[in-house]
Every structure is written in C-alpha cells, then in structure tokens.
PDB file of C-alpha atoms in Angstrom:
ATOM      1  CA  MET A   1       2.502  28.949   3.313  1.00 56.00           C
ATOM      2  CA  GLU A   2      -1.159  29.971   3.189  1.00 69.00           C
ATOM      3  CA  ASN A   3      -3.983  27.505   3.617  1.00 82.00           C
ATOM      4  CA  GLY A   4      -6.898  27.464   1.244  1.00 88.00           C
ATOM      5  CA  SER A   5     -10.298  27.404   2.925  1.00 92.00           C
ATOM      6  CA  ASP A   6     -10.472  23.577   2.700  1.00 94.00           C
ATOM      7  CA  ASP A   7      -6.808  22.925   3.458  1.00 95.00           C
ATOM      8  CA  VAL A   8      -5.201  21.209   6.414  1.00 97.00           C
ATOM      9  CA  THR A   9      -1.551  21.928   7.237  1.00 97.00           C
ATOM     10  CA  ILE A  10       0.210  18.909   8.722  1.00 97.00           C
ATOM     11  CA  LYS A  11       3.526  18.679  10.539  1.00 97.00           C
ATOM     12  CA  ILE A  12       4.940  15.381   9.324  1.00 98.00           C
ATOM     13  CA  LEU A  13       6.093  12.987  12.043  1.00 98.00           C
ATOM     14  CA  TYR A  14       6.651   9.786  10.046  1.00 98.00           C
ATOM     15  CA  CYS A  15       6.667   8.721   6.411  1.00 98.00           C
ATOM     16  CA  GLY A  16       6.821   5.175   5.075  1.00 97.00           C
ATOM     17  CA  VAL A  17       9.185   4.198   2.259  1.00 96.00           C
ATOM     18  CA  CYS A  18       7.160   2.532  -0.497  1.00 93.00           C
ATOM     19  CA  HIS A  19       8.539   0.575  -3.446  1.00 89.00           C
ATOM     20  CA  SER A  20       6.812   3.210  -5.614  1.00 91.00           C
ATOM     21  CA  ASP A  21       9.185   5.787  -4.124  1.00 94.00           C
ATOM     22  CA  LEU A  22      12.152   3.778  -5.375  1.00 93.00           C
ATOM     23  CA  HIS A  23      10.574   3.279  -8.823  1.00 90.00           C
ATOM     24  CA  SER A  24       9.828   7.017  -9.017  1.00 93.00           C
ATOM     25  CA  VAL A  25      13.294   8.137  -7.934  1.00 94.00           C
ATOM     26  CA  LYS A  26      14.851   5.869 -10.590  1.00 93.00           C
ATOM     27  CA  ASN A  27      12.171   6.747 -13.208  1.00 92.00           C
ATOM     28  CA  ASP A  28      11.529   3.025 -13.726  1.00 86.00           C
ATOM     29  CA  TRP A  29       8.023   3.744 -15.011  1.00 87.00           C
ATOM     30  CA  GLY A  30       9.112   6.546 -17.329  1.00 88.00           C
ATOM     31  CA  PHE A  31       6.970   9.404 -15.999  1.00 90.00           C
ATOM     32  CA  THR A  32       9.004  10.941 -13.170  1.00 93.00           C
ATOM     33  CA  ASN A  33       9.344  14.721 -13.348  1.00 92.00           C
ATOM     34  CA  TYR A  34      12.446  15.781 -11.468  1.00 94.00           C
ATOM     35  CA  PRO A  35      12.994  17.151  -8.913  1.00 94.00           C
ATOM     36  CA  VAL A  36      10.797  14.657  -7.104  1.00 95.00           C
ATOM     37  CA  VAL A  37      10.128  14.475  -3.371  1.00 97.00           C
ATOM     38  CA  PRO A  38       8.664  11.004  -2.681  1.00 97.00           C
ATOM     39  CA  GLY A  39       6.577   9.796   0.220  1.00 97.00           C
ATOM     40  CA  HIS A  40       2.883   8.885   0.332  1.00 97.00           C
ATOM     41  CA  GLU A  41       2.569   7.115   3.673  1.00 98.00           C
ATOM     42  CA  ILE A  42       2.408  10.195   5.883  1.00 98.00           C
ATOM     43  CA  VAL A  43       1.416  10.499   9.539  1.00 98.00           C
ATOM     44  CA  GLY A  44       1.530  13.825  11.343  1.00 98.00           C
ATOM     45  CA  LEU A  45      -0.208  16.438  13.450  1.00 98.00           C
ATOM     46  CA  VAL A  46      -2.557  19.166  12.261  1.00 98.00           C
ATOM     47  CA  THR A  47      -0.995  22.591  12.832  1.00 97.00           C
ATOM     48  CA  LYS A  48      -3.440  24.785  10.920  1.00 96.00           C
ATOM     49  CA  THR A  49      -6.860  24.502   9.282  1.00 96.00           C
ATOM     50  CA  GLY A  50      -8.651  26.515   6.617  1.00 94.00           C
ATOM     51  CA  SER A  51     -11.831  28.434   7.339  1.00 94.00           C
ATOM     52  CA  ASP A  52     -14.123  25.716   5.918  1.00 95.00           C
ATOM     53  CA  VAL A  53     -12.423  22.742   7.549  1.00 95.00           C
ATOM     54  CA  GLN A  54     -14.897  20.943   9.801  1.00 93.00           C
ATOM     55  CA  LYS A  55     -13.428  17.440  10.020  1.00 93.00           C
ATOM     56  CA  PHE A  56     -10.135  18.256  11.744  1.00 97.00           C
ATOM     57  CA  LYS A  57      -8.728  20.606  14.355  1.00 96.00           C
ATOM     58  CA  VAL A  58      -5.248  21.674  15.398  1.00 97.00           C
ATOM     59  CA  GLY A  59      -3.486  18.865  17.264  1.00 97.00           C
ATOM     60  CA  ASP A  60      -5.340  15.986  15.590  1.00 98.00           C
ATOM     61  CA  ARG A  61      -3.210  13.036  14.494  1.00 98.00           C
ATOM     62  CA  VAL A  62      -3.876  12.391  10.827  1.00 98.00           C
ATOM     63  CA  GLY A  63      -2.652  10.531   7.780  1.00 98.00           C
ATOM     64  CA  VAL A  64      -2.162  11.271   4.087  1.00 98.00           C
ATOM     65  CA  GLY A  65      -1.878   8.469   1.552  1.00 98.00           C
ATOM     66  CA  VAL A  66      -1.270   8.180  -2.178  1.00 97.00           C
ATOM     67  CA  ILE A  67      -3.690  10.846  -3.427  1.00 98.00           C
ATOM     68  CA  VAL A  68      -4.339  14.472  -2.451  1.00 97.00           C
ATOM     69  CA  GLY A  69      -6.919  15.502  -5.030  1.00 97.00           C
ATOM     70  CA  SER A  70      -9.516  14.547  -7.647  1.00 97.00           C
ATOM     71  CA  CYS A  71     -12.264  16.333  -9.562  1.00 96.00           C
ATOM     72  CA  LYS A  72     -14.874  15.330  -6.905  1.00 96.00           C
ATOM     73  CA  THR A  73     -17.685  15.602  -9.471  1.00 97.00           C
ATOM     74  CA  CYS A  74     -17.368  12.727 -11.977  1.00 98.00           C
ATOM     75  CA  ASP A  75     -19.279   9.445 -11.721  1.00 98.00           C
ATOM     76  CA  ILE A  76     -16.178   7.736 -10.341  1.00 98.00           C
ATOM     77  CA  CYS A  77     -15.696  10.304  -7.561  1.00 98.00           C
ATOM     78  CA  GLN A  78     -19.399  10.088  -6.749  1.00 97.00           C
ATOM     79  CA  GLN A  79     -18.843   6.375  -6.049  1.00 97.00           C
ATOM     80  CA  ASP A  80     -16.108   7.256  -3.520  1.00 97.00           C
ATOM     81  CA  LEU A  81     -13.453   5.906  -5.885  1.00 98.00           C
ATOM     82  CA  GLU A  82     -11.367   9.065  -6.180  1.00 98.00           C
ATOM     83  CA  ASN A  83      -8.273   6.933  -6.796  1.00 97.00           C
ATOM     84  CA  TYR A  84      -9.646   6.042 -10.269  1.00 98.00           C
ATOM     85  CA  CYS A  85     -10.677   9.597 -11.197  1.00 98.00           C
ATOM     86  CA  PRO A  86      -9.183  10.658 -14.569  1.00 97.00           C
ATOM     87  CA  ARG A  87      -8.074  13.883 -12.866  1.00 97.00           C
ATOM     88  CA  VAL A  88      -6.624  12.302  -9.740  1.00 97.00           C
ATOM     89  CA  ILE A  89      -3.778  14.226  -8.103  1.00 97.00           C
ATOM     90  CA  PHE A  90      -1.071  12.115  -6.542  1.00 97.00           C
ATOM     91  CA  THR A  91       0.729  13.111  -3.362  1.00 97.00           C
ATOM     92  CA  TYR A  92       3.964  13.554  -5.281  1.00 97.00           C
ATOM     93  CA  ASN A  93       5.148  13.780  -8.887  1.00 96.00           C
ATOM     94  CA  SER A  94       1.786  15.216  -9.934  1.00 95.00           C
ATOM     95  CA  ARG A  95       0.229  18.569 -10.880  1.00 94.00           C
ATOM     96  CA  ASP A  96      -2.059  20.271  -8.388  1.00 92.00           C
ATOM     97  CA  ARG A  97      -5.166  22.152  -9.480  1.00 88.00           C
ATOM     98  CA  ASP A  98      -3.246  25.456  -9.535  1.00 89.00           C
ATOM     99  CA  GLY A  99      -0.559  23.979 -11.790  1.00 91.00           C
ATOM    100  CA  THR A 100       2.085  23.678  -9.073  1.00 92.00           C
ATOM    101  CA  ARG A 101       3.944  20.417  -8.468  1.00 94.00           C
ATOM    102  CA  THR A 102       3.023  18.116  -5.609  1.00 96.00           C
ATOM    103  CA  TYR A 103       5.774  17.017  -3.256  1.00 96.00           C
ATOM    104  CA  GLY A 104       5.522  14.110  -0.847  1.00 96.00           C
ATOM    105  CA  GLY A 105       6.254  13.168   2.717  1.00 96.00           C
ATOM    106  CA  TYR A 106      10.057  13.155   2.738  1.00 97.00           C
ATOM    107  CA  SER A 107       9.576  16.640   4.152  1.00 96.00           C
ATOM    108  CA  ASP A 108       8.610  18.460   7.333  1.00 96.00           C
ATOM    109  CA  ILE A 109       5.212  19.774   6.265  1.00 96.00           C
ATOM    110  CA  VAL A 110       2.384  19.069   3.843  1.00 96.00           C
ATOM    111  CA  VAL A 111      -0.811  20.978   3.015  1.00 96.00           C
ATOM    112  CA  VAL A 112      -3.755  18.855   1.873  1.00 96.00           C
ATOM    113  CA  ASP A 113      -7.452  19.315   1.062  1.00 96.00           C
ATOM    114  CA  GLN A 114      -9.426  18.027   4.070  1.00 97.00           C
ATOM    115  CA  HIS A 115     -11.256  15.479   1.895  1.00 97.00           C
ATOM    116  CA  PHE A 116      -7.981  13.627   1.386  1.00 98.00           C
ATOM    117  CA  VAL A 117      -6.881  13.646   5.023  1.00 98.00           C
ATOM    118  CA  LEU A 118      -7.502  10.572   7.171  1.00 98.00           C
ATOM    119  CA  ARG A 119      -8.099  10.111  10.869  1.00 98.00           C
ATOM    120  CA  ILE A 120      -5.742   7.693  12.648  1.00 98.00           C
ATOM    121  CA  PRO A 121      -7.395   5.395  15.239  1.00 97.00           C
ATOM    122  CA  GLU A 122      -6.103   6.037  18.759  1.00 95.00           C
ATOM    123  CA  ASN A 123      -4.624   2.600  19.352  1.00 95.00           C
ATOM    124  CA  LEU A 124      -2.427   2.533  16.233  1.00 97.00           C
ATOM    125  CA  SER A 125       1.234   3.556  16.490  1.00 96.00           C
ATOM    126  CA  SER A 126       2.107   6.715  14.556  1.00 97.00           C
ATOM    127  CA  ASP A 127       5.208   5.138  13.011  1.00 97.00           C
ATOM    128  CA  ALA A 128       3.945   1.601  12.383  1.00 97.00           C
ATOM    129  CA  CYS A 129       0.585   2.658  10.941  1.00 97.00           C
ATOM    130  CA  ALA A 130       2.157   4.896   8.258  1.00 98.00           C
ATOM    131  CA  PRO A 131       2.596   2.050   5.717  1.00 97.00           C
ATOM    132  CA  LEU A 132      -1.101   1.236   5.998  1.00 98.00           C
ATOM    133  CA  LEU A 133      -1.806   4.421   4.022  1.00 98.00           C
ATOM    134  CA  CYS A 134      -0.446   2.786   0.863  1.00 96.00           C
ATOM    135  CA  ALA A 135       0.500  -0.841   1.509  1.00 96.00           C
ATOM    136  CA  GLY A 136      -2.557  -1.387   3.699  1.00 97.00           C
ATOM    137  CA  ILE A 137      -5.211  -0.008   1.368  1.00 98.00           C
ATOM    138  CA  THR A 138      -3.487  -1.554  -1.671  1.00 97.00           C
ATOM    139  CA  VAL A 139      -4.299  -5.025  -0.353  1.00 97.00           C
ATOM    140  CA  TYR A 140      -7.472  -4.230   1.632  1.00 98.00           C
ATOM    141  CA  SER A 141      -9.388  -2.784  -1.324  1.00 98.00           C
ATOM    142  CA  PRO A 142      -9.001  -5.783  -3.682  1.00 97.00           C
ATOM    143  CA  MET A 143      -9.675  -8.208  -0.844  1.00 97.00           C
ATOM    144  CA  LYS A 144     -13.025  -6.506  -0.298  1.00 97.00           C
ATOM    145  CA  TYR A 145     -13.914  -5.888  -3.961  1.00 97.00           C
ATOM    146  CA  TYR A 146     -13.034  -9.372  -5.251  1.00 97.00           C
ATOM    147  CA  GLY A 147     -14.756 -11.185  -2.383  1.00 95.00           C
ATOM    148  CA  MET A 148     -11.509 -12.302  -0.761  1.00 94.00           C
ATOM    149  CA  ALA A 149     -12.711 -11.656   2.765  1.00 93.00           C
ATOM    150  CA  GLU A 150     -15.050 -14.628   3.205  1.00 94.00           C
ATOM    151  CA  PRO A 151     -14.171 -16.537   6.405  1.00 96.00           C
ATOM    152  CA  GLY A 152     -12.904 -20.067   5.857  1.00 96.00           C
ATOM    153  CA  LYS A 153     -11.678 -19.486   2.304  1.00 98.00           C
ATOM    154  CA  HIS A 154      -8.040 -20.112   1.348  1.00 98.00           C
ATOM    155  CA  LEU A 155      -5.926 -17.065   0.454  1.00 98.00           C
ATOM    156  CA  GLY A 156      -2.468 -17.229  -1.069  1.00 98.00           C
ATOM    157  CA  VAL A 157      -0.202 -14.210  -0.558  1.00 98.00           C
ATOM    158  CA  ALA A 158       2.527 -14.086  -3.199  1.00 98.00           C
ATOM    159  CA  GLY A 159       5.510 -12.095  -1.992  1.00 95.00           C
ATOM    160  CA  LEU A 160       6.215 -11.315   1.658  1.00 94.00           C
ATOM    161  CA  GLY A 161       7.279  -7.673   1.631  1.00 91.00           C
ATOM    162  CA  GLY A 162       5.607  -4.415   2.588  1.00 91.00           C
ATOM    163  CA  LEU A 163       2.291  -5.310   0.938  1.00 95.00           C
ATOM    164  CA  GLY A 164       2.408  -9.047   1.519  1.00 95.00           C
ATOM    165  CA  HIS A 165       2.948  -8.983   5.266  1.00 96.00           C
ATOM    166  CA  VAL A 166      -0.061  -6.679   5.716  1.00 97.00           C
ATOM    167  CA  ALA A 167      -2.146  -8.946   3.447  1.00 98.00           C
ATOM    168  CA  VAL A 168      -1.346 -11.867   5.770  1.00 98.00           C
ATOM    169  CA  LYS A 169      -2.560  -9.880   8.776  1.00 97.00           C
ATOM    170  CA  PHE A 170      -5.738  -8.798   6.984  1.00 98.00           C
ATOM    171  CA  GLY A 171      -6.387 -12.356   5.796  1.00 98.00           C
ATOM    172  CA  LYS A 172      -6.224 -13.708   9.348  1.00 98.00           C
ATOM    173  CA  ALA A 173      -8.412 -10.860  10.644  1.00 97.00           C
ATOM    174  CA  PHE A 174     -11.008 -11.743   7.959  1.00 97.00           C
ATOM    175  CA  GLY A 175     -10.945 -15.389   9.125  1.00 97.00           C
ATOM    176  CA  LEU A 176      -9.183 -16.857   6.093  1.00 98.00           C
ATOM    177  CA  LYS A 177      -6.721 -19.696   5.816  1.00 98.00           C
ATOM    178  CA  VAL A 178      -3.544 -17.953   4.643  1.00 98.00           C
ATOM    179  CA  THR A 179      -0.603 -19.446   2.750  1.00 98.00           C
ATOM    180  CA  VAL A 180       2.449 -17.329   2.006  1.00 98.00           C
ATOM    181  CA  ILE A 181       3.996 -18.013  -1.423  1.00 98.00           C
ATOM    182  CA  SER A 182       7.635 -16.943  -1.574  1.00 95.00           C
ATOM    183  CA  THR A 183      10.926 -17.729  -3.310  1.00 92.00           C
ATOM    184  CA  SER A 184      12.717 -17.300   0.026  1.00 90.00           C
ATOM    185  CA  PRO A 185      12.602 -20.365   2.345  1.00 93.00           C
ATOM    186  CA  LYS A 186      14.196 -18.345   5.147  1.00 92.00           C
ATOM    187  CA  LYS A 187      10.998 -16.311   5.529  1.00 92.00           C
ATOM    188  CA  GLU A 188       8.948 -19.358   6.555  1.00 95.00           C
ATOM    189  CA  SER A 189       9.454 -19.131  10.308  1.00 95.00           C
ATOM    190  CA  GLU A 190       8.593 -15.442  10.418  1.00 92.00           C
ATOM    191  CA  ALA A 191       5.567 -15.862   8.151  1.00 96.00           C
ATOM    192  CA  ILE A 192       4.042 -18.523  10.367  1.00 96.00           C
ATOM    193  CA  ASN A 193       5.297 -17.706  13.860  1.00 96.00           C
ATOM    194  CA  LYS A 194       5.275 -13.905  13.745  1.00 95.00           C
ATOM    195  CA  LEU A 195       2.705 -12.913  11.127  1.00 95.00           C
ATOM    196  CA  GLY A 196       0.282 -15.789  11.769  1.00 95.00           C
ATOM    197  CA  ALA A 197       0.177 -17.442   8.339  1.00 97.00           C
ATOM    198  CA  ASP A 198      -1.165 -21.007   8.343  1.00 98.00           C
ATOM    199  CA  SER A 199       1.348 -22.381   5.853  1.00 97.00           C
ATOM    200  CA  PHE A 200       4.276 -21.473   3.628  1.00 98.00           C
ATOM    201  CA  LEU A 201       4.972 -22.470   0.052  1.00 97.00           C
ATOM    202  CA  VAL A 202       8.376 -22.141  -1.604  1.00 97.00           C
ATOM    203  CA  SER A 203       7.470 -21.155  -5.155  1.00 94.00           C
ATOM    204  CA  SER A 204      10.764 -22.399  -6.579  1.00 92.00           C
ATOM    205  CA  ASP A 205      10.118 -25.955  -5.327  1.00 94.00           C
ATOM    206  CA  PRO A 206       8.240 -27.980  -7.994  1.00 95.00           C
ATOM    207  CA  ALA A 207       7.207 -30.647  -5.469  1.00 96.00           C
ATOM    208  CA  GLN A 208       5.578 -28.074  -3.188  1.00 96.00           C
ATOM    209  CA  LEU A 209       3.814 -26.422  -6.117  1.00 96.00           C
ATOM    210  CA  LYS A 210       2.483 -29.759  -7.335  1.00 96.00           C
ATOM    211  CA  ALA A 211       1.207 -30.701  -3.877  1.00 97.00           C
ATOM    212  CA  ALA A 212      -0.665 -27.394  -3.598  1.00 97.00           C
ATOM    213  CA  THR A 213      -2.197 -27.448  -7.098  1.00 97.00           C
ATOM    214  CA  GLY A 214      -5.846 -26.391  -7.093  1.00 97.00           C
ATOM    215  CA  THR A 215      -6.011 -25.633  -3.354  1.00 98.00           C
ATOM    216  CA  MET A 216      -6.502 -21.858  -3.157  1.00 98.00           C
ATOM    217  CA  ASP A 217      -9.607 -19.736  -3.653  1.00 98.00           C
ATOM    218  CA  PHE A 218      -7.685 -16.486  -4.178  1.00 98.00           C
ATOM    219  CA  ILE A 219      -4.146 -15.237  -4.557  1.00 98.00           C
ATOM    220  CA  ILE A 220      -3.101 -11.648  -4.008  1.00 98.00           C
ATOM    221  CA  ASP A 221       0.121 -11.126  -5.937  1.00 97.00           C
ATOM    222  CA  THR A 222       2.228  -8.400  -4.305  1.00 96.00           C
ATOM    223  CA  ILE A 223       5.485  -9.151  -6.160  1.00 93.00           C
ATOM    224  CA  SER A 224       7.009  -6.021  -7.695  1.00 87.00           C
ATOM    225  CA  ALA A 225       9.593  -7.831  -9.853  1.00 88.00           C
ATOM    226  CA  VAL A 226       8.925  -9.593 -13.169  1.00 92.00           C
ATOM    227  CA  HIS A 227       7.793 -13.156 -12.382  1.00 94.00           C
ATOM    228  CA  PRO A 228       5.852 -16.027 -14.010  1.00 94.00           C
ATOM    229  CA  LEU A 229       2.091 -16.144 -13.442  1.00 96.00           C
ATOM    230  CA  ALA A 230       1.554 -19.756 -14.591  1.00 95.00           C
ATOM    231  CA  PRO A 231       2.671 -21.325 -11.273  1.00 96.00           C
ATOM    232  CA  LEU A 232       0.300 -19.046  -9.351  1.00 97.00           C
ATOM    233  CA  LEU A 233      -2.637 -19.810 -11.642  1.00 97.00           C
ATOM    234  CA  GLY A 234      -1.978 -23.506 -11.096  1.00 97.00           C
ATOM    235  CA  LEU A 235      -2.500 -23.084  -7.352  1.00 98.00           C
ATOM    236  CA  LEU A 236      -6.041 -21.757  -7.815  1.00 98.00           C
ATOM    237  CA  LYS A 237      -9.208 -23.831  -7.602  1.00 98.00           C
ATOM    238  CA  MET A 238     -11.819 -23.602 -10.323  1.00 97.00           C
ATOM    239  CA  ASN A 239     -13.272 -20.059 -10.300  1.00 97.00           C
ATOM    240  CA  GLY A 240     -10.172 -18.892  -8.475  1.00 98.00           C
ATOM    241  CA  LYS A 241      -9.011 -15.270  -8.627  1.00 98.00           C
ATOM    242  CA  LEU A 242      -5.487 -13.946  -9.011  1.00 98.00           C
ATOM    243  CA  VAL A 243      -5.285 -10.236  -8.200  1.00 98.00           C
ATOM    244  CA  THR A 244      -2.073  -8.382  -8.949  1.00 96.00           C
ATOM    245  CA  VAL A 245      -1.032  -5.234  -7.091  1.00 96.00           C
ATOM    246  CA  GLY A 246       2.786  -5.298  -7.289  1.00 90.00           C
ATOM    247  CA  LEU A 247       3.480  -3.123 -10.384  1.00 86.00           C
ATOM    248  CA  PRO A 248       6.524  -4.716 -12.063  1.00 85.00           C
ATOM    249  CA  ASP A 249       8.276  -2.367 -14.483  1.00 81.00           C
ATOM    250  CA  LYS A 250       7.891  -4.739 -17.457  1.00 89.00           C
ATOM    251  CA  PRO A 251       4.847  -6.671 -18.779  1.00 92.00           C
ATOM    252  CA  LEU A 252       4.134 -10.136 -17.399  1.00 94.00           C
ATOM    253  CA  GLU A 253       3.303 -13.131 -19.586  1.00 94.00           C
ATOM    254  CA  LEU A 254      -0.254 -14.355 -19.096  1.00 95.00           C
ATOM    255  CA  PRO A 255      -0.997 -17.943 -20.195  1.00 94.00           C
ATOM    256  CA  ILE A 256      -4.620 -18.234 -21.318  1.00 95.00           C
ATOM    257  CA  PHE A 257      -5.176 -22.011 -21.123  1.00 95.00           C
ATOM    258  CA  PRO A 258      -5.230 -22.131 -17.286  1.00 93.00           C
ATOM    259  CA  LEU A 259      -7.822 -19.326 -17.264  1.00 95.00           C
ATOM    260  CA  VAL A 260     -10.096 -21.011 -19.800  1.00 96.00           C
ATOM    261  CA  LEU A 261      -9.812 -24.527 -18.386  1.00 95.00           C
ATOM    262  CA  GLY A 262     -10.460 -23.393 -14.802  1.00 96.00           C
ATOM    263  CA  ARG A 263     -12.768 -20.418 -15.350  1.00 97.00           C
ATOM    264  CA  LYS A 264     -10.224 -18.341 -13.471  1.00 97.00           C
ATOM    265  CA  LEU A 265      -9.884 -14.575 -13.296  1.00 97.00           C
ATOM    266  CA  VAL A 266      -6.882 -12.281 -13.282  1.00 97.00           C
ATOM    267  CA  GLY A 267      -7.578  -8.797 -11.948  1.00 97.00           C
ATOM    268  CA  GLY A 268      -5.891  -5.700 -10.643  1.00 97.00           C
ATOM    269  CA  SER A 269      -6.504  -2.969  -8.117  1.00 97.00           C
ATOM    270  CA  ASP A 270      -4.998   0.417  -7.266  1.00 95.00           C
ATOM    271  CA  ILE A 271      -5.161   1.616  -3.647  1.00 95.00           C
ATOM    272  CA  GLY A 272      -8.702   2.717  -2.670  1.00 97.00           C
ATOM    273  CA  GLY A 273     -10.958   5.746  -2.326  1.00 97.00           C
ATOM    274  CA  MET A 274     -10.970   7.960   0.748  1.00 98.00           C
ATOM    275  CA  LYS A 275     -14.057   6.366   2.324  1.00 98.00           C
ATOM    276  CA  GLU A 276     -12.590   2.866   1.966  1.00 98.00           C
ATOM    277  CA  THR A 277      -9.146   3.969   3.165  1.00 98.00           C
ATOM    278  CA  GLN A 278     -10.708   5.326   6.350  1.00 98.00           C
ATOM    279  CA  GLU A 279     -12.658   2.066   6.671  1.00 98.00           C
ATOM    280  CA  MET A 280      -9.371   0.168   6.351  1.00 98.00           C
ATOM    281  CA  LEU A 281      -7.739   2.267   9.078  1.00 98.00           C
ATOM    282  CA  ASP A 282     -10.727   1.728  11.368  1.00 98.00           C
ATOM    283  CA  PHE A 283     -10.533  -2.029  10.640  1.00 98.00           C
ATOM    284  CA  CYS A 284      -6.863  -1.943  11.623  1.00 98.00           C
ATOM    285  CA  GLY A 285      -7.769  -0.094  14.795  1.00 97.00           C
ATOM    286  CA  LYS A 286     -10.425  -2.667  15.658  1.00 97.00           C
ATOM    287  CA  HIS A 287      -8.034  -5.599  15.055  1.00 97.00           C
ATOM    288  CA  ASN A 288      -4.902  -3.811  16.312  1.00 96.00           C
ATOM    289  CA  ILE A 289      -3.078  -4.206  12.992  1.00 97.00           C
ATOM    290  CA  ASN A 290       0.089  -2.196  12.426  1.00 96.00           C
ATOM    291  CA  ALA A 291       2.799  -2.740   9.834  1.00 97.00           C
ATOM    292  CA  ASP A 292       6.106  -4.299  10.895  1.00 96.00           C
ATOM    293  CA  ILE A 293       8.668  -1.575  10.372  1.00 97.00           C
ATOM    294  CA  GLU A 294      12.305  -0.569  10.564  1.00 96.00           C
ATOM    295  CA  LEU A 295      12.570   3.046  11.712  1.00 97.00           C
ATOM    296  CA  ILE A 296      15.262   5.117   9.976  1.00 97.00           C
ATOM    297  CA  ASP A 297      16.399   8.741   9.772  1.00 96.00           C
ATOM    298  CA  PHE A 298      16.630  10.828   6.618  1.00 94.00           C
ATOM    299  CA  GLU A 299      20.349  10.309   6.216  1.00 94.00           C
ATOM    300  CA  TYR A 300      19.809   6.554   5.808  1.00 96.00           C
ATOM    301  CA  ILE A 301      17.419   6.853   2.857  1.00 96.00           C
ATOM    302  CA  ASN A 302      19.889   5.993   0.072  1.00 96.00           C
ATOM    303  CA  THR A 303      20.969   2.875   1.960  1.00 96.00           C
ATOM    304  CA  ALA A 304      17.320   2.052   2.581  1.00 96.00           C
ATOM    305  CA  PHE A 305      16.631   2.288  -1.171  1.00 95.00           C
ATOM    306  CA  GLU A 306      19.560  -0.060  -1.883  1.00 95.00           C
ATOM    307  CA  ARG A 307      18.252  -2.551   0.669  1.00 95.00           C
ATOM    308  CA  LEU A 308      14.672  -2.197  -0.597  1.00 92.00           C
ATOM    309  CA  ALA A 309      15.845  -3.056  -4.124  1.00 90.00           C
ATOM    310  CA  LYS A 310      17.216  -6.319  -2.675  1.00 89.00           C
ATOM    311  CA  SER A 311      14.076  -6.956  -0.559  1.00 86.00           C
ATOM    312  CA  ASP A 312      16.241  -6.575   2.545  1.00 89.00           C
ATOM    313  CA  VAL A 313      13.686  -5.089   4.931  1.00 89.00           C
ATOM    314  CA  ARG A 314      11.225  -6.559   7.443  1.00 89.00           C
ATOM    315  CA  TYR A 315       8.865  -5.267   6.169  1.00 92.00           C
ATOM    316  CA  ARG A 316       8.714  -1.529   5.625  1.00 95.00           C
ATOM    317  CA  PHE A 317      11.150   1.309   6.216  1.00 96.00           C
ATOM    318  CA  VAL A 318       9.610   4.325   7.936  1.00 97.00           C
ATOM    319  CA  ILE A 319      11.417   7.658   8.169  1.00 97.00           C
ATOM    320  CA  ASP A 320      11.403   9.277  11.618  1.00 97.00           C
ATOM    321  CA  VAL A 321      10.876  12.685  10.044  1.00 95.00           C
ATOM    322  CA  ALA A 322      10.425  14.904  13.089  1.00 90.00           C
ATOM    323  CA  ASN A 323      13.380  13.499  15.044  1.00 87.00           C
ATOM    324  CA  SER A 324      15.618  13.428  11.952  1.00 83.00           C
ATOM    325  CA  LEU A 325      15.023  17.133  11.358  1.00 78.00           C
ATOM    326  CA  ALA A 326      15.335  18.031  15.038  1.00 76.00           C
ATOM    327  CA  SER A 327      18.774  16.399  15.259  1.00 72.00           C
ATOM    328  CA  ASN A 328      20.160  18.205  12.187  1.00 64.00           C
TER     329      ASN A 328
END
C-alpha cells in the first residue's frame, strides 16, 4: 500500500464500536454500500508517512474519527468545519477522491490524509480514548456551539449510553449542574456515583417529570431510538435549548406549542471539524476524561452488536484490534 505525499499509514490498535456502525451494517439509514467495513473511533501508531507530512512521525500515537477527507477549499472548510463540507469523505462507506471505497477501523491498518489525523494526549488510555473520536466530539461540539458550557447552568443529558456518559463527564468538567434523564431506573447509582451526575430523572415517571418542569437550561438528547420530545421540552426553562445528536432511524414528532410558549429552540449537531476535535481531545487530556469501555476481540463483534441494540453495554465496546489479530 503506497502512501500519497500527505498520507499517514496507521497500525490500528483499538477501534470503538459506535451505534452508527450497527445502523450501517443493518442499512437502517438506507445508504449502506456493501461490503462495508465499519469503525470510526480509531487509535493506533504511525508506521509510515508521506513526503509532505510534517505533523506526525513514525511511532506517534494518533487517532482517526468519523471523517478522512473534505474539499478543503469551500467556505465551510475554511471555517474549520470540514464535517459539514458538501464533499466530506467519511471513514467508511464513502467514496475517496480517487473513486475507491473507504473502509473503517475494524481492520489492521488505515491510510489517512494528515489533515484528518489527530494527536492523542499522553495521559489518555489508547483503548478508553477511542470513543472520544466520535462519541466525544458529537457531544462536545454542540455543547460549545450552543453555549452549553457556561458554569453553573443546568444541563440535562437524555440517554445514558456511549454519547450520554461522555456528555455527563464534559458537563461536570465545564462546571455545570448535570441531570441524567433515562427510562432505566437501574442506571441511577452509576450515573451519580460513578459518572458524577448531580441528579437522575426517570423519564417514564410522570411525578418526576412534573417536579422537574422548567428547571433545565439545556438538554442534549443522545437517544438513538424513536422517542417523544414533548416531555424533554417540558423540562426546559424559558429560552431553553434541546439539541439532538442521537440519529433515530425514523422521524420524531415535534410539538410546536412548547417552543412558541417558551421561546425554546430545538437544534442538531454532527461531530465537529478537525480543529475542534483536537481541542476536545486536549480538553479530555487536561481533565483526564476517558470513555468507560468494555474491551472485546473481533470474534465477539456480532454479540456486541446484539447487546448494543439492547443498550446492554457500559458504555462503549472497544475492539482490541492488535491483540485480536495477533492471537489468530
């Protein structure tokens, strides 16, 4: 495999298992091109660099997230928002500039343009930081853009999975009051005692919802299944913001009265650009934030997908790529 002049060849050590991988494998969104090799939470070691690569050298520990290319020249790219570029190239299930297919991190090697390679802070674990490359930036970017990082404000985190548990950690690092909103009462102890949330709200309990009406400044909605938005909107104060990042496979119903009567906003966000993703990793390094993971080998992936579909993971599967391949 030959490097281009700007390419970095990476030996993959670990790759996180994102809910997008499951959606893509099952073609839930309708645009999977088989065969597909998922994986966009990649951590590995540089083994080779192209002649024009200045940012990385052989042996560096690096990461690759959801995107591996963009046009680099449009107004959006010039704002360091490559993730919104009309010609964005995703790490898998996408077309590269030369027309070849992109394949993801469920593999032993990946070759990526240096612009889309990230430096991993020294104090972060190679396995536990992998999910930050998708789950981490997916919640960090909207928290920054929508002003959800103001100390002392009240953040609700709807859904306590791969994205939600990182959002709790970011919220506390930003100095927010954090309430986890979940349908699962059994997650309460872990949310508060392990992840550091201030409170826990069972969204299926009408009494709890009523007591919390109008108490939150923001809610980040990480739920990937179809779910009602009205109860979440009711939790927001006037001028509150509900930001959705969970990508359900069917449209959600949006009641307009709560928005109008409370001057509330509903927004969305999709990962982040390369500059902001590096900023997020550096923030995690500064605050010693890793994801909570369950390490698996390749042979377990189908079982992991089955468990992921049932939300049976605390809180992100990560494939031990290098050791899995070495043992086979």
